[in-house]
Structure formats: structure tokens, C-alpha cells
GROMACS .gro file of C-alpha atoms in nm:
model
  408
    1VAL     CA    1   0.000   0.000   0.000
    2SER     CA    2   0.149   0.337  -0.087
    3TYR     CA    3   0.047   0.681   0.029
    4GLY     CA    4   0.226   1.013  -0.018
    5GLY     CA    5   0.525   0.835  -0.142
    6CYS     CA    6   0.525   0.603   0.149
    7SER     CA    7   0.443   0.234   0.105
    8ASP     CA    8   0.388  -0.075   0.320
    9TYR     CA    9   0.256  -0.433   0.274
   10ASP     CA   10   0.114  -0.732   0.467
   11THR     CA   11   0.050  -1.103   0.386
   12ILE     CA   12  -0.226  -1.357   0.476
   13LEU     CA   13  -0.242  -1.733   0.429
   14VAL     CA   14  -0.563  -1.860   0.261
   15ASP     CA   15  -0.630  -2.237   0.285
   16VAL     CA   16  -0.872  -2.349   0.010
   17ASN     CA   17  -1.034  -2.687   0.091
   18SER     CA   18  -1.140  -2.906  -0.196
   19ALA     CA   19  -1.502  -3.017  -0.226
   20PRO     CA   20  -1.563  -3.381  -0.131
   21SER     CA   21  -1.582  -3.638  -0.406
   22ILE     CA   22  -1.936  -3.751  -0.468
   23ASP     CA   23  -2.123  -4.035  -0.641
   24PHE     CA   24  -2.388  -4.293  -0.554
   25GLU     CA   25  -2.539  -4.613  -0.678
   26PHE     CA   26  -2.882  -4.769  -0.636
   27GLY     CA   27  -3.032  -5.114  -0.678
   28LEU     CA   28  -3.353  -5.239  -0.836
   29SER     CA   29  -3.622  -4.976  -0.850
   30CYS     CA   30  -3.951  -5.147  -0.808
   31SER     CA   31  -4.258  -4.975  -0.667
   32GLY     CA   32  -4.366  -5.112  -0.334
   33VAL     CA   33  -4.026  -5.268  -0.277
   34ALA     CA   34  -3.730  -5.108  -0.099
   35THR     CA   35  -3.465  -4.962  -0.330
   36SER     CA   36  -3.117  -4.945  -0.178
   37PHE     CA   37  -2.895  -4.638  -0.222
   38GLU     CA   38  -2.524  -4.615  -0.139
   39TYR     CA   39  -2.270  -4.330  -0.141
   40THR     CA   40  -1.968  -4.438  -0.351
   41GLY     CA   41  -1.750  -4.121  -0.338
   42GLY     CA   42  -1.481  -4.292  -0.137
   43GLU     CA   43  -1.446  -4.031   0.141
   44SER     CA   44  -1.529  -4.050   0.509
   45ASN     CA   45  -1.629  -3.812   0.786
   46LEU     CA   46  -1.907  -3.675   0.575
   47THR     CA   47  -2.265  -3.586   0.641
   48TYR     CA   48  -2.532  -3.694   0.394
   49LEU     CA   49  -2.855  -3.551   0.277
   50TRP     CA   50  -3.064  -3.753   0.034
   51ASP     CA   51  -3.361  -3.607  -0.147
   52PHE     CA   52  -3.566  -3.881  -0.316
   53GLY     CA   53  -3.770  -3.649  -0.533
   54ASP     CA   54  -4.102  -3.730  -0.370
   55GLY     CA   55  -4.068  -3.503  -0.067
   56THR     CA   56  -3.890  -3.757   0.149
   57LYS     CA   57  -3.528  -3.726   0.268
   58SER     CA   58  -3.265  -3.929   0.450
   59THR     CA   59  -2.931  -3.858   0.623
   60SER     CA   60  -2.809  -4.217   0.613
   61GLY     CA   61  -2.502  -4.309   0.416
   62SER     CA   62  -2.680  -4.613   0.267
   63PRO     CA   63  -3.054  -4.560   0.291
   64SER     CA   64  -3.338  -4.774   0.158
   65LYS     CA   65  -3.638  -4.614   0.000
   66ILE     CA   66  -3.979  -4.759  -0.090
   67PHE     CA   67  -4.144  -4.580  -0.378
   68SER     CA   68  -4.515  -4.634  -0.350
   69THR     CA   69  -4.587  -4.548  -0.711
   70SER     CA   70  -4.398  -4.599  -1.032
   71GLY     CA   71  -4.241  -4.321  -1.232
   72ALA     CA   72  -3.920  -4.121  -1.280
   73TYR     CA   73  -3.776  -3.965  -0.966
   74LEU     CA   74  -3.481  -3.720  -0.951
   75VAL     CA   75  -3.279  -3.835  -0.652
   76SER     CA   76  -3.016  -3.593  -0.514
   77LEU     CA   77  -2.732  -3.653  -0.270
   78THR     CA   78  -2.547  -3.371  -0.092
   79VAL     CA   79  -2.238  -3.456   0.111
   80THR     CA   80  -2.062  -3.214   0.343
   81SER     CA   81  -1.708  -3.254   0.470
   82ALA     CA   82  -1.580  -3.161   0.817
   83SER     CA   83  -1.446  -2.837   0.674
   84GLY     CA   84  -1.792  -2.747   0.561
   85CYS     CA   85  -1.739  -2.806   0.194
   86SER     CA   86  -2.031  -2.964   0.012
   87SER     CA   87  -2.092  -3.152  -0.312
   88THR     CA   88  -2.424  -3.244  -0.473
   89ILE     CA   89  -2.516  -3.499  -0.741
   90SER     CA   90  -2.851  -3.593  -0.888
   91LYS     CA   91  -2.963  -3.902  -1.079
   92GLU     CA   92  -3.291  -4.005  -1.231
   93VAL     CA   93  -3.438  -4.323  -1.090
   94ASP     CA   94  -3.702  -4.501  -1.300
   95VAL     CA   95  -3.929  -4.696  -1.068
   96SER     CA   96  -4.107  -4.985  -1.236
   97PRO     CA   97  -4.478  -5.041  -1.184
   98ARG     CA   98  -4.556  -5.293  -0.916
   99ILE     CA   99  -4.635  -5.646  -1.034
  100GLN     CA  100  -4.951  -5.788  -0.884
  101PRO     CA  101  -4.940  -6.166  -0.931
  102GLY     CA  102  -5.262  -6.363  -0.927
  103PHE     CA  103  -5.388  -6.704  -1.039
  104ALA     CA  104  -5.676  -6.947  -1.012
  105PHE     CA  105  -5.710  -7.321  -1.070
  106THR     CA  106  -5.976  -7.574  -1.162
  107SER     CA  107  -6.000  -7.951  -1.110
  108VAL     CA  108  -5.856  -8.074  -0.782
  109CYS     CA  109  -5.855  -8.453  -0.820
  110SER     CA  110  -5.547  -8.675  -0.818
  111GLY     CA  111  -5.447  -8.812  -1.153
  112HIS     CA  112  -5.634  -8.536  -1.331
  113GLU     CA  113  -5.497  -8.233  -1.508
  114VAL     CA  114  -5.521  -7.912  -1.305
  115ILE     CA  115  -5.548  -7.596  -1.516
  116PHE     CA  116  -5.381  -7.288  -1.369
  117THR     CA  117  -5.508  -6.955  -1.501
  118ASN     CA  118  -5.270  -6.663  -1.467
  119GLY     CA  119  -5.438  -6.344  -1.341
  120THR     CA  120  -5.127  -6.127  -1.296
  121SER     CA  121  -5.172  -5.753  -1.355
  122TYR     CA  122  -4.891  -5.516  -1.451
  123ALA     CA  123  -4.894  -5.154  -1.573
  124GLY     CA  124  -4.553  -5.166  -1.737
  125SER     CA  125  -4.486  -5.215  -2.106
  126ASP     CA  126  -4.199  -5.460  -2.072
  127SER     CA  127  -4.246  -5.835  -2.076
  128LEU     CA  128  -4.290  -6.056  -1.771
  129THR     CA  129  -4.152  -6.400  -1.694
  130TYR     CA  130  -4.334  -6.657  -1.485
  131THR     CA  131  -4.208  -6.939  -1.269
  132TRP     CA  132  -4.458  -7.179  -1.114
  133TYR     CA  133  -4.370  -7.408  -0.825
  134PHE     CA  134  -4.630  -7.681  -0.776
  135GLY     CA  135  -4.526  -7.786  -0.428
  136GLU     CA  136  -4.396  -8.135  -0.504
  137GLY     CA  137  -4.069  -8.057  -0.680
  138SER     CA  138  -4.192  -7.974  -1.029
  139GLN     CA  139  -4.222  -7.633  -1.192
  140SER     CA  140  -4.321  -7.456  -1.513
  141SER     CA  141  -4.247  -7.131  -1.696
  142LEU     CA  142  -4.568  -7.122  -1.901
  143LEU     CA  143  -4.821  -6.840  -1.876
  144ASN     CA  144  -5.112  -7.078  -1.804
  145PRO     CA  145  -4.969  -7.419  -1.722
  146THR     CA  146  -5.141  -7.747  -1.645
  147HIS     CA  147  -5.020  -7.997  -1.390
  148THR     CA  148  -5.123  -8.343  -1.273
  149TYR     CA  149  -5.087  -8.446  -0.910
  150ASP     CA  150  -5.046  -8.821  -0.880
  151ASN     CA  151  -5.131  -8.833  -0.511
  152PRO     CA  152  -5.396  -8.662  -0.300
  153GLY     CA  153  -5.297  -8.408  -0.031
  154SER     CA  154  -5.228  -8.038   0.033
  155TYR     CA  155  -4.973  -7.858  -0.184
  156VAL     CA  156  -4.842  -7.500  -0.175
  157VAL     CA  157  -4.840  -7.352  -0.525
  158THR     CA  158  -4.618  -7.044  -0.572
  159LEU     CA  159  -4.609  -6.810  -0.870
  160ASP     CA  160  -4.302  -6.585  -0.914
  161VAL     CA  161  -4.344  -6.302  -1.164
  162ALA     CA  162  -4.048  -6.087  -1.279
  163ASN     CA  163  -4.017  -5.802  -1.528
  164SER     CA  164  -3.723  -5.718  -1.753
  165GLU     CA  165  -3.575  -5.493  -1.482
  166GLY     CA  166  -3.559  -5.782  -1.242
  167CYS     CA  167  -3.848  -5.678  -1.019
  168LEU     CA  168  -4.011  -5.986  -0.874
  169GLU     CA  169  -4.333  -6.052  -0.687
  170SER     CA  170  -4.460  -6.384  -0.550
  171LEU     CA  171  -4.797  -6.529  -0.462
  172SER     CA  172  -4.862  -6.861  -0.290
  173LYS     CA  173  -5.185  -7.058  -0.254
  174ILE     CA  174  -5.271  -7.393  -0.101
  175ILE     CA  175  -5.438  -7.646  -0.330
  176GLU     CA  176  -5.620  -7.947  -0.188
  177ILE     CA  177  -5.600  -8.251  -0.414
  178LYS     CA  178  -5.877  -8.504  -0.358
  179ALA     CA  179  -5.832  -8.875  -0.415
  180ALA     CA  180  -5.968  -8.981  -0.754
  181PRO     CA  181  -6.075  -9.339  -0.827
  182VAL     CA  182  -5.803  -9.554  -0.977
  183VAL     CA  183  -5.958  -9.733  -1.274
  184ASP     CA  184  -5.769  -9.991  -1.477
  185ILE     CA  185  -5.978 -10.212  -1.704
  186GLY     CA  186  -5.673 -10.298  -1.917
  187ASP     CA  187  -5.547 -10.183  -2.254
  188GLU     CA  188  -5.660 -10.481  -2.459
  189ILE     CA  189  -5.851 -10.800  -2.388
  190ILE     CA  190  -5.835 -11.090  -2.636
  191SER     CA  191  -6.073 -11.375  -2.565
  192CYS     CA  192  -6.207 -11.696  -2.718
  193ALA     CA  193  -6.510 -11.689  -2.487
  194GLU     CA  194  -6.855 -11.614  -2.618
  195SER     CA  195  -6.866 -11.313  -2.383
  196ILE     CA  196  -6.644 -11.144  -2.125
  197THR     CA  197  -6.716 -10.933  -1.818
  198ILE     CA  198  -6.522 -10.610  -1.758
  199ASN     CA  199  -6.495 -10.500  -1.394
  200ALA     CA  200  -6.438 -10.129  -1.319
  201GLY     CA  201  -6.371 -10.195  -0.948
  202ASN     CA  202  -6.411  -9.911  -0.694
  203SER     CA  203  -6.711 -10.058  -0.516
  204GLY     CA  204  -6.956  -9.796  -0.394
  205SER     CA  205  -6.885  -9.552  -0.677
  206THR     CA  206  -7.119  -9.458  -0.958
  207TYR     CA  207  -7.055  -9.580  -1.312
  208ARG     CA  208  -7.141  -9.486  -1.667
  209TRP     CA  209  -7.026  -9.718  -1.946
  210SER     CA  210  -7.005  -9.639  -2.315
  211ASP     CA  211  -7.344  -9.807  -2.363
  212ASN     CA  212  -7.490  -9.589  -2.080
  213SER     CA  213  -7.524  -9.884  -1.841
  214LYS     CA  214  -7.459  -9.798  -1.478
  215GLU     CA  215  -7.335 -10.117  -1.313
  216GLN     CA  216  -6.985 -10.190  -1.185
  217ARG     CA  217  -6.947 -10.470  -1.440
  218LEU     CA  218  -7.019 -10.480  -1.811
  219THR     CA  219  -7.063 -10.803  -2.009
  220VAL     CA  220  -6.986 -10.779  -2.381
  221SER     CA  221  -7.003 -11.034  -2.661
  222THR     CA  222  -6.872 -10.833  -2.956
  223SER     CA  223  -6.534 -10.682  -3.035
  224GLY     CA  224  -6.490 -10.308  -2.988
  225VAL     CA  225  -6.359 -10.028  -2.766
  226TYR     CA  226  -6.544  -9.986  -2.436
  227TYR     CA  227  -6.497  -9.709  -2.178
  228VAL     CA  228  -6.627  -9.633  -1.831
  229ASP     CA  229  -6.651  -9.318  -1.619
  230VAL     CA  230  -6.621  -9.386  -1.245
  231THR     CA  231  -6.725  -9.118  -0.994
  232ASN     CA  232  -6.632  -9.162  -0.627
  233SER     CA  233  -6.766  -8.995  -0.311
  234ASN     CA  234  -6.523  -8.702  -0.360
  235GLY     CA  235  -6.694  -8.618  -0.686
  236CYS     CA  236  -6.378  -8.710  -0.876
  237VAL     CA  237  -6.425  -8.882  -1.211
  238THR     CA  238  -6.180  -9.117  -1.382
  239ARG     CA  239  -6.228  -9.259  -1.731
  240ASP     CA  240  -6.056  -9.568  -1.868
  241SER     CA  241  -6.107  -9.762  -2.189
  242VAL     CA  242  -6.019 -10.105  -2.323
  243ASN     CA  243  -6.004 -10.262  -2.668
  244VAL     CA  244  -6.187 -10.596  -2.667
  245ILE     CA  245  -6.123 -10.861  -2.933
  246ILE     CA  246  -6.355 -11.164  -2.921
  247TYR     CA  247  -6.267 -11.430  -3.176
  248GLU     CA  248  -6.555 -11.579  -3.372
  249TYR     CA  249  -6.531 -11.953  -3.433
  250ASP     CA  250  -6.747 -12.267  -3.442
  251ARG     CA  251  -6.812 -12.406  -3.097
  252VAL     CA  252  -6.852 -12.779  -3.045
  253ASN     CA  253  -7.202 -12.919  -2.999
  254LEU     CA  254  -7.235 -13.298  -2.978
  255GLY     CA  255  -7.604 -13.267  -2.895
  256GLU     CA  256  -7.802 -13.446  -2.627
  257ASP     CA  257  -7.706 -13.788  -2.489
  258MET     CA  258  -7.807 -14.055  -2.738
  259GLU     CA  259  -7.903 -14.419  -2.780
  260ALA     CA  260  -7.810 -14.592  -3.105
  261CYS     CA  261  -7.821 -14.934  -3.262
  262GLY     CA  262  -7.488 -15.100  -3.338
  263SER     CA  263  -7.287 -14.776  -3.363
  264ALA     CA  264  -7.334 -14.400  -3.341
  265LEU     CA  265  -7.219 -14.113  -3.558
  266LEU     CA  266  -7.067 -13.838  -3.343
  267ASP     CA  267  -7.021 -13.502  -3.514
  268PRO     CA  268  -6.900 -13.187  -3.331
  269ASN     CA  269  -7.084 -12.969  -3.585
  270ALA     CA  270  -6.786 -12.734  -3.599
  271GLN     CA  271  -6.521 -12.651  -3.855
  272ALA     CA  272  -6.184 -12.651  -3.680
  273PHE     CA  273  -5.811 -12.677  -3.735
  274VAL     CA  274  -5.764 -12.963  -3.487
  275TYR     CA  275  -6.002 -13.239  -3.367
  276GLU     CA  276  -5.912 -13.450  -3.065
  277TRP     CA  277  -6.147 -13.727  -2.946
  278SER     CA  278  -6.138 -13.921  -2.622
  279THR     CA  279  -6.080 -14.230  -2.836
  280GLY     CA  280  -5.754 -14.084  -2.968
  281GLU     CA  281  -5.899 -14.029  -3.313
  282ARG     CA  282  -5.836 -13.696  -3.486
  283THR     CA  283  -6.102 -13.704  -3.757
  284GLN     CA  284  -6.397 -13.467  -3.767
  285THR     CA  285  -6.644 -13.747  -3.692
  286ILE     CA  286  -6.622 -14.087  -3.523
  287ASN     CA  287  -6.845 -14.397  -3.511
  288PRO     CA  288  -6.823 -14.558  -3.166
  289SER     CA  289  -6.976 -14.904  -3.132
  290THR     CA  290  -6.957 -14.941  -2.755
  291THR     CA  291  -7.152 -14.775  -2.478
  292GLY     CA  292  -6.962 -14.501  -2.297
  293THR     CA  293  -6.890 -14.132  -2.244
  294TYR     CA  294  -6.717 -13.956  -2.532
  295TRP     CA  295  -6.568 -13.607  -2.555
  296VAL     CA  296  -6.414 -13.401  -2.830
  297ARG     CA  297  -6.193 -13.093  -2.819
  298THR     CA  298  -6.139 -12.865  -3.120
  299VAL     CA  299  -5.887 -12.589  -3.184
  300SER     CA  300  -5.967 -12.311  -3.432
  301ASP     CA  301  -5.727 -12.127  -3.661
  302ASP     CA  302  -5.709 -11.851  -3.396
  303GLY     CA  303  -5.608 -12.103  -3.131
  304CYS     CA  304  -5.947 -12.103  -2.959
  305SER     CA  305  -6.045 -12.428  -2.793
  306SER     CA  306  -6.392 -12.575  -2.757
  307SER     CA  307  -6.511 -12.904  -2.614
  308ASP     CA  308  -6.824 -13.106  -2.543
  309THR     CA  309  -6.912 -13.440  -2.386
  310ILE     CA  310  -7.187 -13.689  -2.468
  311ASN     CA  311  -7.310 -14.016  -2.316
  312VAL     CA  312  -7.377 -14.283  -2.577
  313LEU     CA  313  -7.578 -14.602  -2.519
  314ILE     CA  314  -7.517 -14.863  -2.795
  315ASP     CA  315  -7.784 -15.130  -2.828
  316PRO     CA  316  -7.676 -15.451  -3.006
  317LEU     CA  317  -7.811 -15.530  -3.352
  318PRO     CA  318  -8.005 -15.855  -3.400
  319VAL     CA  319  -7.735 -15.985  -3.630
  320PHE     CA  320  -7.807 -16.301  -3.829
  321ASP     CA  321  -7.681 -16.464  -4.150
  322LEU     CA  322  -7.900 -16.630  -4.412
  323GLY     CA  323  -7.589 -16.785  -4.557
  324ALA     CA  324  -7.447 -16.795  -4.908
  325ASP     CA  325  -7.665 -16.794  -5.216
  326VAL     CA  326  -7.822 -17.134  -5.291
  327GLU     CA  327  -7.867 -17.340  -5.611
  328VAL     CA  328  -8.117 -17.630  -5.599
  329CYS     CA  329  -8.297 -17.860  -5.839
  330ASP     CA  330  -8.645 -17.799  -5.951
  331GLY     CA  331  -8.890 -17.938  -5.702
  332ALA     CA  332  -8.656 -17.907  -5.407
  333GLU     CA  333  -8.748 -17.703  -5.101
  334VAL     CA  334  -8.512 -17.457  -4.932
  335THR     CA  335  -8.570 -17.359  -4.570
  336LEU     CA  336  -8.441 -17.012  -4.483
  337THR     CA  337  -8.402 -16.931  -4.112
  338ALA     CA  338  -8.331 -16.591  -3.953
  339SER     CA  339  -8.178 -16.653  -3.610
  340SER     CA  340  -8.003 -16.406  -3.377
  341ASP     CA  341  -7.827 -16.433  -3.040
  342ILE     CA  342  -8.031 -16.149  -2.893
  343ASN     CA  343  -8.397 -16.126  -2.815
  344VAL     CA  344  -8.599 -16.063  -3.131
  345VAL     CA  345  -8.952 -15.933  -3.109
  346ALA     CA  346  -9.046 -15.928  -3.478
  347TYR     CA  347  -8.954 -16.096  -3.808
  348GLU     CA  348  -9.040 -15.955  -4.147
  349TRP     CA  349  -8.967 -16.135  -4.476
  350ASN     CA  350  -9.007 -15.981  -4.816
  351THR     CA  351  -9.254 -16.258  -4.880
  352GLY     CA  352  -9.479 -16.111  -4.612
  353SER     CA  353  -9.408 -16.386  -4.361
  354THR     CA  354  -9.351 -16.291  -3.997
  355ASP     CA  355  -9.209 -16.626  -3.887
  356ASN     CA  356  -8.844 -16.680  -3.808
  357SER     CA  357  -8.814 -16.918  -4.106
  358ILE     CA  358  -8.971 -16.970  -4.447
  359VAL     CA  359  -8.968 -17.247  -4.713
  360VAL     CA  360  -8.906 -17.140  -5.071
  361THR     CA  361  -8.928 -17.337  -5.399
  362GLU     CA  362  -8.884 -17.067  -5.657
  363THR     CA  363  -8.588 -16.874  -5.787
  364GLY     CA  364  -8.553 -16.527  -5.634
  365SER     CA  365  -8.399 -16.295  -5.374
  366TYR     CA  366  -8.526 -16.344  -5.021
  367SER     CA  367  -8.462 -16.100  -4.736
  368ALA     CA  368  -8.552 -16.086  -4.370
  369THR     CA  369  -8.552 -15.799  -4.123
  370LEU     CA  370  -8.533 -15.865  -3.749
  371LEU     CA  371  -8.639 -15.619  -3.479
  372SER     CA  372  -8.489 -15.641  -3.130
  373ASP     CA  373  -8.668 -15.545  -2.812
  374GLU     CA  374  -8.453 -15.226  -2.801
  375GLY     CA  375  -8.595 -15.130  -3.142
  376CYS     CA  376  -8.286 -15.218  -3.343
  377GLU     CA  377  -8.327 -15.367  -3.691
  378TYR     CA  378  -8.096 -15.591  -3.894
  379SER     CA  379  -8.149 -15.729  -4.247
  380ASP     CA  380  -7.989 -15.995  -4.462
  381GLU     CA  381  -8.059 -16.125  -4.812
  382ILE     CA  382  -8.001 -16.448  -5.000
  383PHE     CA  383  -8.051 -16.555  -5.363
  384VAL     CA  384  -8.206 -16.894  -5.429
  385ASP     CA  385  -8.161 -17.036  -5.780
  386VAL     CA  386  -8.393 -17.329  -5.870
  387PHE     CA  387  -8.275 -17.524  -6.181
  388GLY     CA  388  -8.478 -17.747  -6.416
  389ASP     CA  389  -8.337 -18.099  -6.540
  390LEU     CA  390  -8.209 -17.971  -6.874
  391LEU     CA  391  -8.037 -17.678  -6.717
  392ILE     CA  392  -7.870 -17.903  -6.464
  393PHE     CA  393  -7.748 -18.137  -6.740
  394GLU     CA  394  -7.616 -17.850  -6.947
  395ARG     CA  395  -7.431 -17.711  -6.649
  396PHE     CA  396  -7.287 -18.055  -6.576
  397VAL     CA  397  -7.164 -18.094  -6.938
  398LEU     CA  398  -7.010 -17.749  -6.938
  399HIS     CA  399  -6.810 -17.828  -6.625
  400TYR     CA  400  -6.706 -18.186  -6.712
  401VAL     CA  401  -6.328 -18.230  -6.745
  402THR     CA  402  -6.184 -18.539  -6.923
  403PRO     CA  403  -5.941 -18.723  -6.699
  404VAL     CA  404  -5.695 -18.792  -6.980
  405THR     CA  405  -5.642 -18.459  -7.145
  406GLY     CA  406  -5.761 -18.223  -6.882
  407ARG     CA  407  -5.967 -18.055  -7.156
  408VAL     CA  408  -6.332 -17.974  -7.143
   0.00000   0.00000   0.00000
């Protein structure tokens, strides 16, 4: 400083403190969920003042803030050092709309498909991802999944919903799975029987078969696919179906027990691939001549077996023999006798005689029919040739052989 030619000076030390370094970071910004903030300037011994842009403040170094509504918020942080120097920084925080998960479900019977309907609401424009936990170790990422519970019981079903920012909300519900009837009538039934009975089991339930019958059992005699719906006391319904194949083939029918004379003709009245008789014969028919019980078993081309048994009573025939044909001279008499070892109740000759013997004198065929007391008939025939004198001589000449030459 100078004045009137005189001058003087003085000095002062000024200490300029630097402003504190400032920055901050924040985590997921989801409405309704706490968002974490953290000062990252790297200095200590500071005081903090956070302004979250919605009228709320905080003096914590690492505060958490719940934004109740979505939107863009300008968040400011002011830090002040011990020397009183301050720094301020502001950042825009985009808070995502809150996800509101929701779902409903239908059928609650074991072994049946449960349909889950997603009812999640979200005001954001970005996409959502879904993770379902069905409470027994399985899960799904579908919007509206289906799931089958094999066993009855209580299960906690949880739906996690997340947006593209990573915001996640969860909802859990308890689902009660009722026991459904277990119905197993088979996949396929192949039978050689004329009819089969299908049993749906589950006694005490209600039934509806494919033919609208309502009994536990269904008897069918034709091939086809048959199904049944079984409803138990829980109101749960289970359907099962079976393919029935009934082979068509001729079944053996030997008829009623019979009585026959001499022998019987047994016919199974069935076309088959194999015939097997109790006698060991393998022909289609047999002719037994003794009293007894006979059976036959047949096997069709499809391998189906059929059998039948019959009692056969064989009455003996009144067998007799009139002998060889006879040649006699004219005027001779020939006595023909019909005699049998069994009791005969009637004789009938073609001459009209009903005696057991007749006398004939003329050339011709003579036959007799005998009737036993069991009603069995037997016939025999003989030819009687009566020659005159000339005919006898001529026959003798024709058959004479000279002893010397051996010529006729």
C-alpha cells in the first residue's frame, strides 16, 4: 500500500479446501419394494442428505427407499465434509410399476390335469416372466400351465413373476387334491369266450359305461372299444377304456345224450383246425360201437379251444346170417331161417311172412328184417336159384373135365 510516497505491505495465508468427491449407486427400483442407495464417493467423515424427489429425505449413508408409485424420480445426494465443503449430485431413478401376481385353478382330483389360469396384472410395457412351483418338486415357466398331481394331499403352489428390470413378486396358494378313483380295465382283452365281463372296481362308486349302463361290471359279446366313467364320493371322475377282441369260431355241440343201434355217428358240428377225441382219433367225426362217455376238443385257426361231452348207449343189432346164395334142383325145397343171439320181437320177410323161417321153392332174392326189443333192426338177403333138369345137365356138361387130357 502506498500513500504520499510512502508504502507498506502485509501477507495472509488462505487455505482453500477441496469439495468432497461424490457419487452414488442404487439397486432395483420397483414400486412397493425397498430400493437401496449407497454413497460411492470414497471419502469419510461426511454428512449426507438424500432427497428422493417425492418429498422424502434421508441422512443415512446407505438408505433404503420404498417408492409407493412408479415413475421417474430425480434423486439428489449432498455430502458435506468436516471443513464445511459440500458436493451435490442428482440421478434419475425409474421406478417400475408394481407387479400384482394372481392365479386361479380348476379340477382338484389326483391323476387329473389341473389348469392354472394366470391373473397377474402389470402396468408396465416390458415383458414378464413366470415361474410356477407346484409344491412337489416340479415347476413350469408357461403363462397358463397345467399340472397333474399323482397323489392326494395339500400342496403350496407359488407363482413368481419378474419383469425385464428384475423386479419380482410372488404369490402362494394352497391347493387341496382329492383322491380320484383308480380305474384300470386294461389296454386290450383278447378272448375266445362267447362273452367277457369287464370290472371297473371301486365298489360304492357310480358308473357310466359307453353303452350308458350304470353297473360296476359290463358283459360284452362283440369286439370293440369300451370305456367307463367312475365317480367316487369325492366327486372325482376317472375314465378308462379297453379294446376288446372276441374271436368268432365254431363251438362244439355234440347234442343231447343218445341211444343208437350198433354204432353211433358223433359229429361236433364245428369246422376246426384240430379235432381230438377221447378215443384218440383226430377225424372230424367218429363212429363208436360201444356204450360209454365220449368227448371231443377242437382248436380253431385262432387257437381257440372248444369241447363237449356226450353219453352214448349202444344197443346190439339182432345180427343173423341167411348164408351164401343157394342153387337147388327144380322141385326141391329150401328152408331159410333168420336166427339171432339177442332177443328178437319181430320178423319180417319180403314174402310177407312174420315167422323166423320160411320155405321157398322158386328162384328169387329173399330177405328178412329182425327187430330187437330195443328197437334195433338188422337185415340180410339171400338168392335162391332153382334149376330145371335140362339146365342141370347142361351145367354138368359145361363143367365136365376129361381125366386124360384135362380138356373140357
